[in-house]
Coordinates of C-alpha atoms and ligand atoms in Angstrom, one line a residue:
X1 CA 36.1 99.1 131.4
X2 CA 37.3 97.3 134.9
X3 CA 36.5 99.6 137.5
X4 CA 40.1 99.1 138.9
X5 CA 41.5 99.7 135.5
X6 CA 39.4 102.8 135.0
X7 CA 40.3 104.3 138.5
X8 CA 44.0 104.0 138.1
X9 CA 43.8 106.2 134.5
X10 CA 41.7 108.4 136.7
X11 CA 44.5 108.7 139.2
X12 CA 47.0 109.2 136.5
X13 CA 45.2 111.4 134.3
X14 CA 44.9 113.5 137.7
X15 CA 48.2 113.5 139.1
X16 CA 50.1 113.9 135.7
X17 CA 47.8 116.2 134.1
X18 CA 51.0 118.5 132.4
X19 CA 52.7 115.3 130.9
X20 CA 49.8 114.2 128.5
X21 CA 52.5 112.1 127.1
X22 CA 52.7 109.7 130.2
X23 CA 49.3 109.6 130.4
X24 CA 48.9 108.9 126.6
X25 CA 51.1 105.7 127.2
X26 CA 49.8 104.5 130.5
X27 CA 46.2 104.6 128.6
X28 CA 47.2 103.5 125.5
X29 CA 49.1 99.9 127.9
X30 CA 45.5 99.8 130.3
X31 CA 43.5 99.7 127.3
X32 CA 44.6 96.1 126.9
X33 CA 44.4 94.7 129.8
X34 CA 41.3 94.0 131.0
X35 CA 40.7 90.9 130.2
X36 CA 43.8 90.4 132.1
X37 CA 43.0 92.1 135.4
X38 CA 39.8 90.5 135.7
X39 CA 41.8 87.1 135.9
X40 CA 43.7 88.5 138.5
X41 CA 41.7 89.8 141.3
X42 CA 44.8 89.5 143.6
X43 CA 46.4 92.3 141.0
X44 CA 43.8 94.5 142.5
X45 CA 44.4 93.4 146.4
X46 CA 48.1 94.3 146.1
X47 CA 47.3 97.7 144.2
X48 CA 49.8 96.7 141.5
X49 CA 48.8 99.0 139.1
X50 CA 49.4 102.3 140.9
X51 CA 52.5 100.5 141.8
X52 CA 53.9 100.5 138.6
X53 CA 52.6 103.8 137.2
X54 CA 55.2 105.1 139.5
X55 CA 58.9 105.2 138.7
X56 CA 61.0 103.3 141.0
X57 CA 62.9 106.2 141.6
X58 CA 63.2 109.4 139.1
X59 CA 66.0 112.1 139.7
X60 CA 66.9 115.0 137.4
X61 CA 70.4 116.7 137.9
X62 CA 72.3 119.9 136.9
X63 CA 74.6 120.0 133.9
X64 CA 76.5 122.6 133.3
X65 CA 79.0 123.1 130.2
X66 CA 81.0 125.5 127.9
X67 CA 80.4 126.5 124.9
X68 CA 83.3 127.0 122.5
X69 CA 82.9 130.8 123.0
X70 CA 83.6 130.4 126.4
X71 CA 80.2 130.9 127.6
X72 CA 78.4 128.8 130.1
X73 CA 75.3 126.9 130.0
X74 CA 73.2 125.0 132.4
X75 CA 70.8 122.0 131.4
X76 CA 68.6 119.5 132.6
X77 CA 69.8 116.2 132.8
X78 CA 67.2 113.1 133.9
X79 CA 67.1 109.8 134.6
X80 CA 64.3 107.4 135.5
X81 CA 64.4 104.3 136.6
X82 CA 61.0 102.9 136.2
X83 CA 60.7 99.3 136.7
X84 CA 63.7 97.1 137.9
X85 CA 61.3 94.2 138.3
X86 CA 62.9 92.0 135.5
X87 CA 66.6 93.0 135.6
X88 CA 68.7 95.9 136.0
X89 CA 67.3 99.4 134.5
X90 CA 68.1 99.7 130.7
X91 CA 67.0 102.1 128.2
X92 CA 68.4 105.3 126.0
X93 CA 69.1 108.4 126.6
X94 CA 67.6 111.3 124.8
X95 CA 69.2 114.7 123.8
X96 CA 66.2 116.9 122.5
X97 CA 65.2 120.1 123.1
X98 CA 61.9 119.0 124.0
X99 CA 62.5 117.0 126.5
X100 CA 61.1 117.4 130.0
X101 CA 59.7 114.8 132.5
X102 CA 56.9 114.0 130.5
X103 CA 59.0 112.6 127.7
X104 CA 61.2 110.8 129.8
X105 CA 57.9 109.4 131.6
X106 CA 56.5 108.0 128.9
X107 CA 59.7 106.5 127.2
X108 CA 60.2 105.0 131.0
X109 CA 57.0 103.7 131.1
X110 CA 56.9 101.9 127.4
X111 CA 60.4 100.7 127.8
X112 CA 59.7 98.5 130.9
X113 CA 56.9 96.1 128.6
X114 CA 59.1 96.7 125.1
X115 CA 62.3 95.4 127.6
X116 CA 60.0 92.3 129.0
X117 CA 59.0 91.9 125.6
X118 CA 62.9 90.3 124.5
X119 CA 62.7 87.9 127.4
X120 CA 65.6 89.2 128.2
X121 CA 66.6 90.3 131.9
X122 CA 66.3 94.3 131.7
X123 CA 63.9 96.3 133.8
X124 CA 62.5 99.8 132.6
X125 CA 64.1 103.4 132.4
X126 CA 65.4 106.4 130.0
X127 CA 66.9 109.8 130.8
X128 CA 68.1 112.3 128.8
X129 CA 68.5 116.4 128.7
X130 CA 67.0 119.4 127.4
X131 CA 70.6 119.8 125.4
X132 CA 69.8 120.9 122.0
X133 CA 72.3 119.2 119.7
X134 CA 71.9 120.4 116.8
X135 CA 74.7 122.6 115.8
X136 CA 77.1 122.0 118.7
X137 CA 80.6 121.3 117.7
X138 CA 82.2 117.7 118.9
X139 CA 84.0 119.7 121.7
X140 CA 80.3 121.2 122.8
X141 CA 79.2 117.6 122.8
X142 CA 82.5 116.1 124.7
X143 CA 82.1 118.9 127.8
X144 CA 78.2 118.0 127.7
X145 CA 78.5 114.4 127.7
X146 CA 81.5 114.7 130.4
X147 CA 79.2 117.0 132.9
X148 CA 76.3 114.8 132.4
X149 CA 78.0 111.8 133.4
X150 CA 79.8 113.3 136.1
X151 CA 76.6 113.7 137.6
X152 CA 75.0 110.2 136.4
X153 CA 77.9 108.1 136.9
X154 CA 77.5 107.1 140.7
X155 CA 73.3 105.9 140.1
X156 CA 74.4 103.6 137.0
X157 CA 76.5 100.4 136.6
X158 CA 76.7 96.8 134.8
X159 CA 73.8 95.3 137.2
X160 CA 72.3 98.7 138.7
X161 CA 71.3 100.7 135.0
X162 CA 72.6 100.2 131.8
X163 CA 71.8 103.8 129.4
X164 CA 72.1 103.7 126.1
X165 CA 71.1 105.9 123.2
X166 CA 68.1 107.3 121.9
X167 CA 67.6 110.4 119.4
X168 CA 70.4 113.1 120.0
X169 CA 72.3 110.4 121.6
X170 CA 74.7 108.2 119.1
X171 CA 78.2 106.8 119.1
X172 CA 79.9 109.5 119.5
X173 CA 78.0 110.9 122.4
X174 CA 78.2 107.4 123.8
X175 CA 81.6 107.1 123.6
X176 CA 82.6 110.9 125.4
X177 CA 79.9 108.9 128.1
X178 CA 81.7 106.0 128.7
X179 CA 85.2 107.6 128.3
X180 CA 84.1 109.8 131.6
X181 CA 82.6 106.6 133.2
X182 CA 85.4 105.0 133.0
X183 CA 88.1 108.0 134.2
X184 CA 85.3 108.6 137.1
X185 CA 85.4 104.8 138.8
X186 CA 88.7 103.9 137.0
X187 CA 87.5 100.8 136.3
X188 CA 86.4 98.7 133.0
X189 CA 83.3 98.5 133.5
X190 CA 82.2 98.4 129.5
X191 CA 78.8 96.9 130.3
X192 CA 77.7 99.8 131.6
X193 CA 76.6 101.5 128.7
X194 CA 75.6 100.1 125.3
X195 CA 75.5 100.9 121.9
X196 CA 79.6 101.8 122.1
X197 CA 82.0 101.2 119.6
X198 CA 82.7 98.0 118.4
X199 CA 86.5 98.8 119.3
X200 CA 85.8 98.7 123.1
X201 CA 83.1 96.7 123.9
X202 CA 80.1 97.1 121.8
X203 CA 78.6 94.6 119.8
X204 CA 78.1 93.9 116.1
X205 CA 75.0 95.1 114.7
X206 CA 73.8 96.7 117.5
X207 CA 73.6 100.0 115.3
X208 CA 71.5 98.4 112.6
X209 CA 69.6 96.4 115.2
X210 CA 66.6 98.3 115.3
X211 CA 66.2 98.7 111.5
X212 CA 66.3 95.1 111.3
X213 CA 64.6 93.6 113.6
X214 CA 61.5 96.2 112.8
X215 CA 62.0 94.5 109.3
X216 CA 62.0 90.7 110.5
X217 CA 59.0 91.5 112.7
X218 CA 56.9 92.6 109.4
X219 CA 58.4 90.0 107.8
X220 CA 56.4 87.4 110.6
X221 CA 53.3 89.8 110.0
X222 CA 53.4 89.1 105.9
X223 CA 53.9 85.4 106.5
X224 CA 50.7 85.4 108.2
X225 CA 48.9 87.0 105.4
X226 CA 50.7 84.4 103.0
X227 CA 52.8 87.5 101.4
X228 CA 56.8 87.7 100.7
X229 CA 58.0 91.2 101.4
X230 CA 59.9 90.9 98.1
X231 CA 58.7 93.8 95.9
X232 CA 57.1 95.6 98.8
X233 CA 57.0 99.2 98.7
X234 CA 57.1 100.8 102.2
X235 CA 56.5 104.4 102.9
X236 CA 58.8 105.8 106.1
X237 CA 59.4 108.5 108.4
X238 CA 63.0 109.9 109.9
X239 CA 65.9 109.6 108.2
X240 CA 68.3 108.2 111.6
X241 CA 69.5 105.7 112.3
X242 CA 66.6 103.2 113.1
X243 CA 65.3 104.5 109.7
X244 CA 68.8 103.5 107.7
X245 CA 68.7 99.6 109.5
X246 CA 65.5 98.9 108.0
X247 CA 65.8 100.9 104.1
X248 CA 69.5 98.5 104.5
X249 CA 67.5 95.3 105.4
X250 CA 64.2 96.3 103.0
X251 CA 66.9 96.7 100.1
X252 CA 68.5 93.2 101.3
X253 CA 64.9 91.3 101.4
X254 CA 63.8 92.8 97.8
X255 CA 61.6 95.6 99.4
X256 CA 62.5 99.3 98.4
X257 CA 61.7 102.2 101.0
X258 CA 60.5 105.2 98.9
X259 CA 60.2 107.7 101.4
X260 CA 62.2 109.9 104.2
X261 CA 61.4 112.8 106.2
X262 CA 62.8 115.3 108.1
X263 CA 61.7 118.3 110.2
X264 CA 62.0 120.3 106.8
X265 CA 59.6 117.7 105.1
X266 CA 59.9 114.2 103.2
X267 CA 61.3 113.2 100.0
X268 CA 59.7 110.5 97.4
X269 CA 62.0 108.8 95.4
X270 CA 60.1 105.9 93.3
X271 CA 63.0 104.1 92.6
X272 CA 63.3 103.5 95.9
X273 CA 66.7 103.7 98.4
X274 CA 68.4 101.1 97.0
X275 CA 71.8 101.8 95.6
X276 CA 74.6 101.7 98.2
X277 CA 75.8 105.3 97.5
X278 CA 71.9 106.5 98.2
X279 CA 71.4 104.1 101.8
X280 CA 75.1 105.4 103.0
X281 CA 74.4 108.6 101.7
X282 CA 71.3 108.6 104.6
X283 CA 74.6 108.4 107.5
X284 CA 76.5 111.0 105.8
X285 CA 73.0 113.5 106.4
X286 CA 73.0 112.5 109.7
X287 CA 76.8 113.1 110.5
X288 CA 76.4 116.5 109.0
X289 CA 74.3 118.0 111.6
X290 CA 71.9 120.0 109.0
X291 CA 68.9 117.8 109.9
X292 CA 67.2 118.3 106.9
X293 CA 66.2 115.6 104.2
X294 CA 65.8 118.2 101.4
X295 CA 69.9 117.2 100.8
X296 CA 68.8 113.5 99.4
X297 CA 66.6 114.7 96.8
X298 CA 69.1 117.8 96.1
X299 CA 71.9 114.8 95.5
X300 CA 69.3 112.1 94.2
X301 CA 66.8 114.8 91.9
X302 CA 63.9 113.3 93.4
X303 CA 60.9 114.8 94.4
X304 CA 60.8 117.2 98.0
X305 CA 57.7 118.2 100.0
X306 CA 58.6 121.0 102.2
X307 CA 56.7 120.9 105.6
X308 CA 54.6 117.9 104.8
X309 CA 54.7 114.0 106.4
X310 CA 54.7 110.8 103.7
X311 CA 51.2 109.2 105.0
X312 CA 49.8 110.3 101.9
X313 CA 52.0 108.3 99.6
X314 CA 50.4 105.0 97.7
X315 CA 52.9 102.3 99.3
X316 CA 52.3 98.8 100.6
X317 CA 53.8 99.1 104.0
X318 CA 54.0 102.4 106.1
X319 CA 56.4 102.4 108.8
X320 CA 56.7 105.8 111.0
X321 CA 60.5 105.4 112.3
X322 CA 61.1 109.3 113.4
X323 CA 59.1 110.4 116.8
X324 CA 56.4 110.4 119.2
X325 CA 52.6 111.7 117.9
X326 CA 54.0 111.8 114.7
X327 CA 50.6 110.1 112.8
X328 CA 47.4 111.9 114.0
X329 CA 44.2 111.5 113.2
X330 CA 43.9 113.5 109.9
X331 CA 46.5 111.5 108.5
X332 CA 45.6 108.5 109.8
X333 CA 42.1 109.0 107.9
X334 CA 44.6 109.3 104.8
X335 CA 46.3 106.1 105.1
X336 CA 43.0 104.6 105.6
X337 CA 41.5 105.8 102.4
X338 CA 44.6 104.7 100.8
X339 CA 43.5 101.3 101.5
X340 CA 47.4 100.3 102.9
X341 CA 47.0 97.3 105.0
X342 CA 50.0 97.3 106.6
X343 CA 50.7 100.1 109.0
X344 CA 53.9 99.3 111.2
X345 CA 54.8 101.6 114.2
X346 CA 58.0 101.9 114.6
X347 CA 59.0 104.9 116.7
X348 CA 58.2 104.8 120.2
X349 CA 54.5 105.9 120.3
X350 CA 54.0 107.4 116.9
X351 CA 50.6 107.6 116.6
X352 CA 48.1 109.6 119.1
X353 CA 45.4 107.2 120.5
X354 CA 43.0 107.8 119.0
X355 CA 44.2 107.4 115.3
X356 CA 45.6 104.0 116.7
X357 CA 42.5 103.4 117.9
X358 CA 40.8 104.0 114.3
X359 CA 43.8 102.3 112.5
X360 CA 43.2 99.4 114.7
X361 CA 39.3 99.1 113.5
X362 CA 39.7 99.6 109.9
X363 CA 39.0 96.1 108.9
X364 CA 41.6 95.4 106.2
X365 CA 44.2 96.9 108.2
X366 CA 46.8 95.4 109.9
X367 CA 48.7 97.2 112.8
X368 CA 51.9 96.5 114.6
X369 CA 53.1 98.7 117.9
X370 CA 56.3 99.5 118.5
X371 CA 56.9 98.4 121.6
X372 CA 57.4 95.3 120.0
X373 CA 58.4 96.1 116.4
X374 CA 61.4 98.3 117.7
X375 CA 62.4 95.7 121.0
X376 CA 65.5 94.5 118.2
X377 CA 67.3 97.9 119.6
X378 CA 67.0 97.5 122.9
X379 CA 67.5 93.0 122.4
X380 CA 70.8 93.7 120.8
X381 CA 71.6 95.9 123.6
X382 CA 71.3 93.2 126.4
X383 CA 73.2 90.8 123.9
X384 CA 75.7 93.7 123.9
X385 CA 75.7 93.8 127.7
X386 CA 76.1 89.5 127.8
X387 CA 79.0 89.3 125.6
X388 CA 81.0 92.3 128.1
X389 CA 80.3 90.4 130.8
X390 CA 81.4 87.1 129.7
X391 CA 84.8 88.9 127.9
X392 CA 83.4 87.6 124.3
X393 CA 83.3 89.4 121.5
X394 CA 80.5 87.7 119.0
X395 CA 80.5 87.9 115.2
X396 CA 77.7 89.7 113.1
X397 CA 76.2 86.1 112.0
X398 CA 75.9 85.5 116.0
X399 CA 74.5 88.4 116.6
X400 CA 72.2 88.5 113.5
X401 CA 70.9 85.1 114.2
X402 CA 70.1 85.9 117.9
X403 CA 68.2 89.3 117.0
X404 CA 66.1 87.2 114.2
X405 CA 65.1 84.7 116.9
X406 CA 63.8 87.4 119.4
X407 CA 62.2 89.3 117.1
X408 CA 60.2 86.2 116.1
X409 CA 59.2 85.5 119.5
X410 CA 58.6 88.7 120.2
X411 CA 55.6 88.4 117.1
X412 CA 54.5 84.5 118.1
X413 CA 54.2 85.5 121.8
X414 CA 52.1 88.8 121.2
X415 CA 49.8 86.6 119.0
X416 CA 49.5 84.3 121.3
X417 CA 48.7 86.4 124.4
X418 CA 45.9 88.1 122.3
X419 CA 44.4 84.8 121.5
X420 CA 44.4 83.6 124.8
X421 CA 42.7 86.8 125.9
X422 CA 39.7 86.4 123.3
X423 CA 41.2 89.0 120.9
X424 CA 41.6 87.3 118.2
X425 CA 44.6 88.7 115.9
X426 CA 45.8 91.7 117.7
X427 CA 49.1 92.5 117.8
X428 CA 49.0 96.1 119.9
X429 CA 47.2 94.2 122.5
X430 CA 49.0 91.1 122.7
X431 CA 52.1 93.3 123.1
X432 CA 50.6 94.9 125.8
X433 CA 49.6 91.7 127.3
X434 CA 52.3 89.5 127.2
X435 CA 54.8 92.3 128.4
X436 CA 52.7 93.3 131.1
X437 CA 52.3 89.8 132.3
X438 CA 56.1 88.5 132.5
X439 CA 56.4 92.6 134.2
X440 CA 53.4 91.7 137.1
X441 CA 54.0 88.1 137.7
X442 CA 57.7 89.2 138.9
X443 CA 56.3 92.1 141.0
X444 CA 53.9 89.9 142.4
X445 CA 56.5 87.2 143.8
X446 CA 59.0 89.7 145.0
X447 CA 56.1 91.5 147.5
X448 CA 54.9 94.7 147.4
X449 CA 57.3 97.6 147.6
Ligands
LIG1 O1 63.8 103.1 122.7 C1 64.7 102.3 122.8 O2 64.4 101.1 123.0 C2 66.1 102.7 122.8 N1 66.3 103.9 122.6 C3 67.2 101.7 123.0 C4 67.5 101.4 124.4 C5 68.6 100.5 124.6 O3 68.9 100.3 125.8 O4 69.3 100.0 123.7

């Protein structure tokens, strides 16, 4: 590898040695880009690399809150603002238990390529909280959401950093966000969030956006094989909201998801999650606040499989839509001996490196990454952020037709890139490539900060 290259990891691996997700992502980006930095000596003079493995700025804050027993609690809330190279800082906010500066690191630090990726005008960032949703009543959530903004609000704003939701994090906790915005500054300043309601600002499809667009990006990836996703059967993970957009746009196109899982296990239901009743039936689980996918096949008599993932299942397509390191190597070996030639990331980071890495050298395997498979959430969210600011309100078709057009860029320009560089078909890399380049070129011609 570049020496360069090599002694930035080193650095990172070093000085981030307790988040081994950030240094799992910065790895997983570097990997690509050698061919890259060796065209660009002057990348090397101006140290950009250790430039942008650092956040631009990163602050965490205190958020405290009462519970409906009149207890109080104190959390953790962050934000990081990663990259503002591009455009203002936009990415979600996660609620998880989990989280910790690691996780909010490496969703940082994959959301400033995956935002270049739309060629759209949004830098890099996320934030989030240790808050642990699940089982909190909607007051819980309101006082949460009210103390966390209270403490955000002042750092954010339409052209400073534009949060929007990631898991934990949907419409309603966006809307207790912006209602506390907007009693804060007194102002309407709707673009400052996205993903709201469609009744005050937020745009049409924005909630299926993700779903879809991972859908018309394998849709790109079939054409090139000379194959119709009509009759496809795809195997997926989650059962959320990224995970409903694409069984609804699957169903649409003639495909049939057969699988969803939960942290209780996955379900397999042959006939596939086609009906209306079953794919609405996948918000209602959601609302409930049970997190657990055992209710489908209780309602549906289909099969369950307590405590296991779906990578085992015989299915065309595979598409992990739930979480980070969610396909390991074990499993990976699986998929591979199940001969599926299609394996479609979805999540952010879903797979550990090195099962991506032996994914990526099976030979009749193709693989997507989901920087740029799920870059239709975060597209529809700057189209979300264009229509407040010009006072518009566009219709689904708009919308639709917009999110289709990126998402095939998004595919013809990471094809591209990867050819450019030698690579031949390579979709993780060209991702890599061409979001890193648009990212570098901008830092390079605003000087070194
Ligand atoms: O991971 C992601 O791209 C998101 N959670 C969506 C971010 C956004 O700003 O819509």
């Amino acid at each position: 590898m570049n020496a360069y290259l090599a002694s930035v990891i080193e650095n990172v691996k070093t000085k981030h040695a307790n988040e081994p997700e950030f240094v799992q992502t910065v790895e997983e980006v570097f990997s690509s880009l050698e061919p890259v930095i060796e065209r660009h000596p002057e990348y090397e003079k101006a140290d950009l690399l250790n430039r942008l493995v650092e956040p631009e700025r990163m602050f965490t804050f205190r958020v405290t809150w009462m519970a409906d027993d009149g207890t109080w609690h104190t959390n953790i809330g962050y934000r990081c603002q990663f990259n503002g190279a591009i455009g203002p800082y936009k990415g979600g906010l996660r609620f998880q238990k989990n989280v910790y500066p690691g996780i909010i690191k490496f969703l940082g630090f994959e959301q400033i390529f995956k935002n270049s990726l739309t060629g759209l005008p949004i830098g890099g960032a996320k934030g989030g909280s240790d808050f642990d949703p699940a089982g909190k009543s909607d007051a819980e959530v309101m006082r949460f959401c009210q103390s966390f903004m209270q403490a955000l609000y002042r750092y954010i704003g339409p052209d400073i950093d534009v949060p929007a939701g990631d898991m934990g994090v949907g419409g309603r906790e966006i809307g207790y966000l912006f209602g506390e915005y907007r009693r804060l500054k007194g102002c309407w300043e709707n673009g400052v969030l996205t993903g709201k309601g469609f009744s005050y600002g937020g745009s049409r499809i924005r909630p299926e956006a993700t779903g879809f667009g991972a859908v018309y990006y394998l849709e790109n990836v079939l054409k090139h094989f000379g194959e119709d996703i009509k009759g496809k059967t795809i195997a997926i993970s989650g059962f959320g909201n990224v995970a409903w957009g694409i069984v609804k746009k699957a169903h649409e196109l003639g495909a049939k998801v057969v699988t969803l899982s939960g942290p209780d296990g996955y379900i397999y239901d042959p006939d596939g999650i086609v009906t209306d009743e079953k794919i609405n039936y996948m918000l209602e689980m959601r609302a409930s606040g049970r997190n657990r996918v055992q209710d489908y096949s209780d309602k549906f008599g289909c099969e369950f499989h307590a405590g296991e993932k779906p990578w085992g299942v015989k299915v065309d397509v595979i598409m992990p839509a739930a979480m980070q390191n969610d396909v390991h190597m074990e499993q990976a070996k699986q998929i591979a001996a199940n001969h599926i030639k299609y394996y479609i990331e979805v999540a952010n980071m879903p797979t550990t490196n090195d099962a991506l890495k032996f994914l990526i050298d099976q030979k009749d395997m193709v693989v997507a990454p989901s920087k740029a498979v799920n870059a239709g959430g975060v597209a529809t969210s700057a189209l979300e952020m264009a229509q407040n600011s010009e006072r518009l309100v566009w219709t689904a078709e708009e919308v639709d037709k917009q999110l289709h057009q990126i998402m095939n860029t998004i595919y013809t320009m990471s094809v591209e890139a990867a050819e450019r560089n030698g690579l031949g078909y390579n979709l993780v890399a060209g991702a890599n490539i061409a979001g890193f380049e648009r990212v570098a070129d901008a830092m390079m011609q605003q000087g070194i900060f």
